[in-house]
């Protein structure tokens, strides 16, 4: 009989992973419950827990009272066994959250760029301040995920072009990893909002959906088969460039090598915050775009024409995406979308049905707080947990 010395080790790794995943999903459990829910024998479950305790991942977290005999020990993941950092990087502020392995946020710190554009110094300062606030050593971070506007090349991990962050260029990914002495990941901010929505929001349990972000700019996150679809160059979801009737095409994107020019046409020119504010002024609503949309919702009948027109514009983008991807669900996020709420989503759904044979459900985002930051933390947790499972 052929001997396979690698098999016992592989089985131990499988058992350890099964127990860890169960404890992360369910919280503290007894040895018997772990065995029952994973299918492991009592002896194997005991051996698995002993290994995880030795690795500093699991500890006795309490007791469960029983009918007869002594109380059973409850085992849980040690929260401090690993930490992650998620960052939301914008032109005006950088917000960093430190979370333990359970996803519990232990600190959140916002810093301003202070006039310098060096991404490495900025991120280093933000992460160090957040770690100090959490009383967590930088060396305890298992994963760092950074959300930024712009296109991120999935092949190199670098920001290829961003209007808001001109200092983020090729080589920044490697420089950040070298500075923080660990692997880091840079991800498009709207993609991270889609990650948060898939885990916590309106798209929970939905494998195929798109998230349309409408705020100062417009962007889209695409999730297919439960996974982010970034495209070959990371440009999937750059819906602002979508040609739509009634407005000029976007400027020639080849005009500046390596940089996208300002959008002077396409869908962006119809539904950006600037365009919505201008449209609102024509309907008698003054102020920032989100304020105008909220005022239109509150105004009842007087605000309906403005909401109808915004919905009609957004429907052009939703319909175009729907006939190609047929996502089934479109989630609206961003300040303009949130201000419109159900009054806007229902109108978009109806407007899409009039011009498109595919009728997706349109819902407002259900993620609270900073959705980019929440998505960054979730992505970092997935990375850290996978590292723990396979180590």
Short mmCIF file of C-alpha atoms in Angstrom, two decimals:
data_model
loop_
_atom_site.label_atom_id
_atom_site.label_comp_id
_atom_site.label_asym_id
_atom_site.label_seq_id
_atom_site.Cartn_x
_atom_site.Cartn_y
_atom_site.Cartn_z
CA UNK A 1 0.00 0.00 0.00
CA UNK A 2 1.35 3.44 -1.00
CA UNK A 3 2.20 5.63 1.95
CA UNK A 4 1.05 9.27 1.79
CA UNK A 5 2.65 11.12 4.71
CA UNK A 6 1.15 14.44 3.55
CA UNK A 7 -2.44 13.32 4.03
CA UNK A 8 -2.61 13.52 7.87
CA UNK A 9 -1.22 17.05 7.76
CA UNK A 10 -3.75 18.04 5.09
CA UNK A 11 -6.57 16.58 7.19
CA UNK A 12 -5.39 18.54 10.23
CA UNK A 13 -5.38 21.73 8.18
CA UNK A 14 -8.90 21.00 6.90
CA UNK A 15 -10.15 20.29 10.42
CA UNK A 16 -8.50 23.41 11.84
CA UNK A 17 -10.04 25.56 9.12
CA UNK A 18 -13.50 24.04 9.60
CA UNK A 19 -13.38 24.73 13.34
CA UNK A 20 -12.10 28.30 12.89
CA UNK A 21 -14.72 29.15 10.26
CA UNK A 22 -17.44 27.74 12.49
CA UNK A 23 -16.30 29.74 15.53
CA UNK A 24 -16.04 32.94 13.49
CA UNK A 25 -19.55 32.45 12.10
CA UNK A 26 -21.27 31.15 15.22
CA UNK A 27 -19.37 32.52 18.19
CA UNK A 28 -18.27 30.47 21.22
CA UNK A 29 -19.21 26.77 21.15
CA UNK A 30 -18.55 23.72 23.29
CA UNK A 31 -16.25 20.94 22.17
CA UNK A 32 -19.29 18.74 21.61
CA UNK A 33 -21.06 21.38 19.49
CA UNK A 34 -17.95 21.88 17.37
CA UNK A 35 -17.71 18.14 16.78
CA UNK A 36 -21.41 17.86 15.94
CA UNK A 37 -21.49 20.84 13.56
CA UNK A 38 -18.25 19.95 11.75
CA UNK A 39 -18.76 16.19 11.73
CA UNK A 40 -15.56 15.61 13.70
CA UNK A 41 -15.31 12.91 16.35
CA UNK A 42 -14.90 13.97 19.98
CA UNK A 43 -11.24 12.94 19.93
CA UNK A 44 -10.53 14.80 16.67
CA UNK A 45 -12.41 17.90 17.87
CA UNK A 46 -10.34 17.88 21.07
CA UNK A 47 -7.10 17.56 19.11
CA UNK A 48 -8.16 20.36 16.77
CA UNK A 49 -8.96 22.71 19.65
CA UNK A 50 -5.66 21.87 21.34
CA UNK A 51 -3.76 22.84 18.18
CA UNK A 52 -5.71 26.08 17.81
CA UNK A 53 -5.09 26.95 21.47
CA UNK A 54 -1.39 26.29 21.00
CA UNK A 55 -1.38 28.65 17.99
CA UNK A 56 -2.94 31.38 20.15
CA UNK A 57 -6.14 31.50 18.10
CA UNK A 58 -8.68 29.92 20.45
CA UNK A 59 -9.34 30.16 24.18
CA UNK A 60 -11.95 29.13 26.72
CA UNK A 61 -14.46 31.97 26.61
CA UNK A 62 -16.94 30.81 29.22
CA UNK A 63 -19.09 27.88 30.29
CA UNK A 64 -22.38 26.39 29.20
CA UNK A 65 -24.54 25.05 31.97
CA UNK A 66 -25.77 21.51 31.47
CA UNK A 67 -28.37 19.32 33.05
CA UNK A 68 -26.13 16.84 34.83
CA UNK A 69 -22.43 16.87 35.46
CA UNK A 70 -19.98 19.74 35.19
CA UNK A 71 -20.55 22.72 32.90
CA UNK A 72 -19.04 22.45 29.42
CA UNK A 73 -16.30 24.88 28.41
CA UNK A 74 -17.12 27.29 25.60
CA UNK A 75 -14.34 27.91 23.09
CA UNK A 76 -14.06 31.12 21.09
CA UNK A 77 -11.67 32.89 18.73
CA UNK A 78 -9.33 35.23 20.62
CA UNK A 79 -10.25 38.71 19.30
CA UNK A 80 -6.67 39.97 19.62
CA UNK A 81 -5.22 37.04 17.66
CA UNK A 82 -5.18 39.23 14.55
CA UNK A 83 -6.08 42.74 13.48
CA UNK A 84 -6.71 44.38 10.12
CA UNK A 85 -6.74 47.94 8.80
CA UNK A 86 -9.16 49.41 6.30
CA UNK A 87 -8.64 52.86 4.79
CA UNK A 88 -10.83 55.28 2.86
CA UNK A 89 -8.50 57.65 1.02
CA UNK A 90 -9.95 60.80 -0.52
CA UNK A 91 -8.63 64.18 -1.61
CA UNK A 92 -9.54 65.88 1.68
CA UNK A 93 -9.43 63.19 4.37
CA UNK A 94 -8.04 59.73 5.05
CA UNK A 95 -10.05 57.60 7.46
CA UNK A 96 -8.56 54.44 8.95
CA UNK A 97 -10.34 51.73 10.92
CA UNK A 98 -8.63 48.99 12.91
CA UNK A 99 -10.73 45.85 13.47
CA UNK A 100 -10.08 42.62 15.36
CA UNK A 101 -10.45 39.19 13.76
CA UNK A 102 -14.19 39.22 14.53
CA UNK A 103 -14.64 42.44 12.57
CA UNK A 104 -15.20 44.56 15.67
CA UNK A 105 -13.92 48.10 15.06
CA UNK A 106 -11.52 49.00 17.87
CA UNK A 107 -10.48 52.42 16.57
CA UNK A 108 -11.33 54.84 13.78
CA UNK A 109 -9.14 57.85 13.01
CA UNK A 110 -9.42 60.56 10.35
CA UNK A 111 -6.46 62.65 9.26
CA UNK A 112 -6.06 65.44 6.71
CA UNK A 113 -3.32 65.35 4.05
CA UNK A 114 -1.77 68.48 5.61
CA UNK A 115 -0.73 69.87 2.27
CA UNK A 116 1.55 67.04 1.16
CA UNK A 117 0.71 64.63 -1.61
CA UNK A 118 3.10 61.80 -0.74
CA UNK A 119 0.80 58.75 -0.51
CA UNK A 120 3.34 56.67 1.43
CA UNK A 121 3.80 59.26 4.19
CA UNK A 122 0.07 59.92 4.32
CA UNK A 123 -0.95 56.26 4.64
CA UNK A 124 1.86 55.52 7.10
CA UNK A 125 0.76 58.38 9.35
CA UNK A 126 -2.90 57.35 9.15
CA UNK A 127 -2.24 53.69 9.97
CA UNK A 128 0.18 54.46 12.81
CA UNK A 129 -2.26 56.92 14.43
CA UNK A 130 -5.11 54.41 14.19
CA UNK A 131 -2.94 51.64 15.69
CA UNK A 132 -1.91 53.91 18.55
CA UNK A 133 -5.53 54.79 19.20
CA UNK A 134 -6.40 51.08 19.30
CA UNK A 135 -3.29 50.23 21.33
CA UNK A 136 -2.42 47.68 18.66
CA UNK A 137 1.14 47.13 17.45
CA UNK A 138 1.63 47.66 13.73
CA UNK A 139 3.13 44.18 13.57
CA UNK A 140 -0.23 42.71 14.63
CA UNK A 141 -1.91 43.82 11.40
CA UNK A 142 -2.56 40.80 9.20
CA UNK A 143 -4.00 42.76 6.27
CA UNK A 144 -4.31 46.34 5.03
CA UNK A 145 -6.85 47.31 2.36
CA UNK A 146 -6.96 50.85 0.96
CA UNK A 147 -9.96 52.24 -0.88
CA UNK A 148 -9.29 55.02 -3.38
CA UNK A 149 -11.11 56.71 -6.24
CA UNK A 150 -9.85 55.90 -9.71
CA UNK A 151 -8.94 52.78 -11.66
CA UNK A 152 -6.77 50.17 -9.95
CA UNK A 153 -4.88 47.79 -12.23
CA UNK A 154 -5.55 44.27 -10.89
CA UNK A 155 -2.30 43.05 -12.47
CA UNK A 156 0.02 45.45 -10.62
CA UNK A 157 -2.15 46.66 -7.72
CA UNK A 158 -1.40 50.29 -8.60
CA UNK A 159 -3.79 53.17 -9.14
CA UNK A 160 -3.58 53.82 -12.87
CA UNK A 161 -5.36 57.15 -12.90
CA UNK A 162 -7.38 59.18 -10.45
CA UNK A 163 -8.60 62.73 -10.90
CA UNK A 164 -8.79 63.24 -7.14
CA UNK A 165 -5.43 61.68 -6.21
CA UNK A 166 -2.83 62.78 -8.78
CA UNK A 167 0.02 61.72 -6.48
CA UNK A 168 -1.06 58.07 -6.63
CA UNK A 169 0.91 56.66 -9.53
CA UNK A 170 2.66 53.52 -10.65
CA UNK A 171 4.93 52.09 -7.96
CA UNK A 172 2.89 53.33 -5.00
CA UNK A 173 1.60 49.84 -4.21
CA UNK A 174 5.13 48.45 -3.87
CA UNK A 175 6.31 51.51 -1.93
CA UNK A 176 3.44 51.20 0.56
CA UNK A 177 4.06 47.49 1.07
CA UNK A 178 7.75 48.17 1.66
CA UNK A 179 7.01 51.01 4.09
CA UNK A 180 4.44 49.07 6.14
CA UNK A 181 6.46 45.84 5.84
CA UNK A 182 3.48 43.74 4.81
CA UNK A 183 1.30 43.01 1.82
CA UNK A 184 -1.26 45.71 1.17
CA UNK A 185 -4.12 45.91 -1.28
CA UNK A 186 -5.44 49.00 -3.07
CA UNK A 187 -9.03 48.73 -4.31
CA UNK A 188 -11.40 51.08 -6.13
CA UNK A 189 -13.65 52.77 -3.59
CA UNK A 190 -16.95 51.94 -5.36
CA UNK A 191 -15.88 48.29 -5.60
CA UNK A 192 -15.45 48.30 -1.82
CA UNK A 193 -18.93 49.78 -1.38
CA UNK A 194 -20.21 46.83 -3.43
CA UNK A 195 -18.32 44.45 -1.10
CA UNK A 196 -19.98 46.08 1.92
CA UNK A 197 -23.40 45.90 0.27
CA UNK A 198 -22.91 42.22 -0.55
CA UNK A 199 -21.97 41.39 3.04
CA UNK A 200 -24.12 43.79 5.08
CA UNK A 201 -26.65 45.54 2.86
CA UNK A 202 -29.36 45.17 0.25
CA UNK A 203 -27.37 42.60 -1.77
CA UNK A 204 -26.92 40.06 1.03
CA UNK A 205 -27.27 36.61 -0.50
CA UNK A 206 -27.38 37.99 -4.06
CA UNK A 207 -24.65 36.65 -6.34
CA UNK A 208 -25.28 38.89 -9.36
CA UNK A 209 -25.86 42.61 -8.87
CA UNK A 210 -24.46 46.02 -9.72
CA UNK A 211 -24.01 48.94 -7.38
CA UNK A 212 -24.45 52.39 -8.87
CA UNK A 213 -22.71 55.16 -6.93
CA UNK A 214 -24.11 58.64 -7.51
CA UNK A 215 -22.40 61.45 -5.68
CA UNK A 216 -19.82 64.02 -6.72
CA UNK A 217 -18.97 61.53 -9.45
CA UNK A 218 -20.61 58.37 -10.75
CA UNK A 219 -19.23 54.85 -10.65
CA UNK A 220 -20.34 51.25 -10.64
CA UNK A 221 -19.29 48.10 -8.83
CA UNK A 222 -20.08 44.83 -10.60
CA UNK A 223 -20.50 41.56 -8.70
CA UNK A 224 -20.96 38.38 -10.76
CA UNK A 225 -21.14 34.92 -9.25
CA UNK A 226 -20.56 36.46 -5.82
CA UNK A 227 -17.20 37.96 -6.86
CA UNK A 228 -16.12 41.44 -7.88
CA UNK A 229 -15.68 41.79 -11.62
CA UNK A 230 -12.87 44.27 -12.22
CA UNK A 231 -12.15 43.66 -15.88
CA UNK A 232 -8.76 43.09 -17.48
CA UNK A 233 -7.45 46.57 -16.68
CA UNK A 234 -9.61 47.27 -13.62
CA UNK A 235 -11.90 49.60 -15.59
CA UNK A 236 -15.12 47.61 -15.27
CA UNK A 237 -17.77 49.94 -13.88
CA UNK A 238 -16.37 53.21 -15.30
CA UNK A 239 -19.92 54.03 -16.29
CA UNK A 240 -19.35 57.76 -16.37
CA UNK A 241 -17.95 57.29 -19.88
CA UNK A 242 -21.11 55.55 -21.12
CA UNK A 243 -22.39 57.28 -24.29
CA UNK A 244 -25.99 58.38 -23.79
CA UNK A 245 -28.45 60.25 -26.02
CA UNK A 246 -28.64 64.01 -25.80
CA UNK A 247 -25.14 64.78 -24.53
CA UNK A 248 -21.72 64.88 -26.20
CA UNK A 249 -19.43 61.89 -26.05
CA UNK A 250 -16.67 61.95 -23.46
CA UNK A 251 -13.43 63.55 -24.65
CA UNK A 252 -10.85 61.45 -26.46
CA UNK A 253 -9.39 59.28 -23.71
CA UNK A 254 -6.18 58.87 -25.70
CA UNK A 255 -5.43 62.57 -25.52
CA UNK A 256 -3.24 62.26 -22.41
CA UNK A 257 -1.28 58.99 -22.23
CA UNK A 258 -1.84 57.17 -18.98
CA UNK A 259 -4.44 59.64 -17.75
CA UNK A 260 -8.16 59.93 -18.32
CA UNK A 261 -9.23 63.47 -19.24
CA UNK A 262 -12.00 65.30 -17.43
CA UNK A 263 -15.38 63.98 -18.47
CA UNK A 264 -17.07 66.57 -20.66
CA UNK A 265 -19.76 64.17 -21.90
CA UNK A 266 -21.27 60.75 -21.37
CA UNK A 267 -23.49 59.70 -18.46
CA UNK A 268 -21.32 61.60 -15.95
CA UNK A 269 -22.41 64.92 -17.47
CA UNK A 270 -26.06 64.03 -16.81
CA UNK A 271 -26.03 62.66 -13.26
CA UNK A 272 -22.98 63.91 -11.38
CA UNK A 273 -23.69 65.98 -8.30
CA UNK A 274 -22.88 69.12 -10.27
CA UNK A 275 -25.32 68.16 -13.02
CA UNK A 276 -28.06 67.28 -10.53
CA UNK A 277 -27.63 70.59 -8.69
CA UNK A 278 -27.88 72.48 -11.97
CA UNK A 279 -30.98 70.53 -12.93
CA UNK A 280 -32.51 71.13 -9.49
CA UNK A 281 -31.99 74.88 -9.81
CA UNK A 282 -34.14 74.82 -12.91
CA UNK A 283 -36.90 73.25 -10.83
CA UNK A 284 -36.63 75.84 -8.06
CA UNK A 285 -34.42 73.89 -5.64
CA UNK A 286 -31.15 75.54 -4.61
CA UNK A 287 -28.15 74.06 -2.80
CA UNK A 288 -25.95 70.98 -3.00
CA UNK A 289 -27.23 68.07 -5.08
CA UNK A 290 -28.14 65.78 -2.18
CA UNK A 291 -29.88 68.62 -0.34
CA UNK A 292 -31.94 69.43 -3.42
CA UNK A 293 -32.97 65.81 -3.92
CA UNK A 294 -33.96 65.46 -0.26
CA UNK A 295 -35.95 68.70 -0.53
CA UNK A 296 -37.70 67.41 -3.64
CA UNK A 297 -38.72 64.23 -1.82
CA UNK A 298 -40.04 66.28 1.11
CA UNK A 299 -41.87 68.68 -1.22
CA UNK A 300 -44.24 66.01 -2.44
CA UNK A 301 -46.00 66.85 -5.69
CA UNK A 302 -43.85 69.93 -6.31
CA UNK A 303 -40.70 67.82 -6.27
CA UNK A 304 -41.95 65.04 -8.51
CA UNK A 305 -40.84 66.58 -11.84
CA UNK A 306 -37.25 66.86 -10.59
CA UNK A 307 -37.24 63.27 -9.28
CA UNK A 308 -38.74 62.05 -12.56
CA UNK A 309 -36.02 63.73 -14.58
CA UNK A 310 -33.18 62.46 -12.39
CA UNK A 311 -34.65 58.95 -12.54
CA UNK A 312 -34.95 59.16 -16.32
CA UNK A 313 -31.29 60.11 -16.63
CA UNK A 314 -30.11 57.35 -14.31
CA UNK A 315 -32.33 54.86 -16.11
CA UNK A 316 -30.22 55.32 -19.25
CA UNK A 317 -27.21 53.92 -17.42
CA UNK A 318 -29.12 51.19 -15.59
CA UNK A 319 -30.83 50.02 -18.79
CA UNK A 320 -27.54 49.91 -20.71
CA UNK A 321 -25.90 47.78 -18.02
CA UNK A 322 -28.98 45.57 -17.62
CA UNK A 323 -29.20 44.48 -21.26
CA UNK A 324 -25.55 43.42 -21.12
CA UNK A 325 -25.30 41.84 -17.65
CA UNK A 326 -28.94 41.19 -16.65
CA UNK A 327 -27.97 41.60 -12.97
CA UNK A 328 -31.42 41.23 -11.42
CA UNK A 329 -30.60 43.78 -8.71
CA UNK A 330 -29.28 47.32 -8.92
CA UNK A 331 -28.30 48.99 -5.64
CA UNK A 332 -28.13 52.78 -5.54
CA UNK A 333 -25.51 54.26 -3.23
CA UNK A 334 -23.86 57.63 -2.73
CA UNK A 335 -25.17 60.88 -1.30
CA UNK A 336 -27.54 61.70 -4.18
CA UNK A 337 -28.99 58.18 -4.23
CA UNK A 338 -29.43 58.09 -0.47
CA UNK A 339 -31.22 61.42 -0.50
CA UNK A 340 -33.69 60.14 -3.08
CA UNK A 341 -34.45 56.90 -1.22
CA UNK A 342 -37.45 54.86 -2.30
CA UNK A 343 -38.98 57.78 -4.18
CA UNK A 344 -36.01 57.70 -6.56
CA UNK A 345 -35.45 53.95 -6.79
CA UNK A 346 -39.09 53.24 -7.68
CA UNK A 347 -38.98 55.85 -10.42
CA UNK A 348 -35.76 54.42 -11.85
CA UNK A 349 -37.22 50.92 -11.86
CA UNK A 350 -40.29 52.14 -13.76
CA UNK A 351 -38.22 54.23 -16.19
CA UNK A 352 -35.95 51.26 -16.97
CA UNK A 353 -38.97 49.06 -17.66
CA UNK A 354 -40.18 51.55 -20.28
CA UNK A 355 -36.96 51.46 -22.31
CA UNK A 356 -35.46 48.06 -21.57
CA UNK A 357 -36.71 44.44 -21.94
CA UNK A 358 -34.87 43.57 -18.72
CA UNK A 359 -36.42 44.88 -15.50
CA UNK A 360 -34.03 44.64 -12.56
CA UNK A 361 -35.07 45.39 -9.02
CA UNK A 362 -33.69 48.77 -7.91
CA UNK A 363 -33.00 49.28 -4.21
CA UNK A 364 -31.33 51.91 -2.06
CA UNK A 365 -28.18 51.00 -0.17
CA UNK A 366 -28.69 49.60 3.32
CA UNK A 367 -25.09 50.00 4.51
CA UNK A 368 -24.74 52.52 7.32
CA UNK A 369 -21.75 54.66 8.19
CA UNK A 370 -18.83 55.02 5.78
CA UNK A 371 -19.45 52.32 3.14
CA UNK A 372 -15.97 52.55 1.59
CA UNK A 373 -14.36 52.04 4.99
CA UNK A 374 -16.69 49.18 5.85
CA UNK A 375 -15.91 47.48 2.55
CA UNK A 376 -12.17 47.92 3.11
CA UNK A 377 -12.41 46.31 6.56
CA UNK A 378 -14.46 43.40 5.17
CA UNK A 379 -11.96 42.83 2.36
CA UNK A 380 -9.08 42.97 4.84
CA UNK A 381 -10.82 40.48 7.13
CA UNK A 382 -11.32 38.05 4.26
CA UNK A 383 -7.63 38.28 3.44
CA UNK A 384 -6.51 37.90 7.05
CA UNK A 385 -8.81 34.99 7.77
CA UNK A 386 -7.68 33.17 4.66
CA UNK A 387 -4.08 33.62 5.76
CA UNK A 388 -4.91 32.21 9.20
CA UNK A 389 -6.88 29.31 7.74
CA UNK A 390 -4.04 28.27 5.44
CA UNK A 391 -1.06 29.00 7.73
#
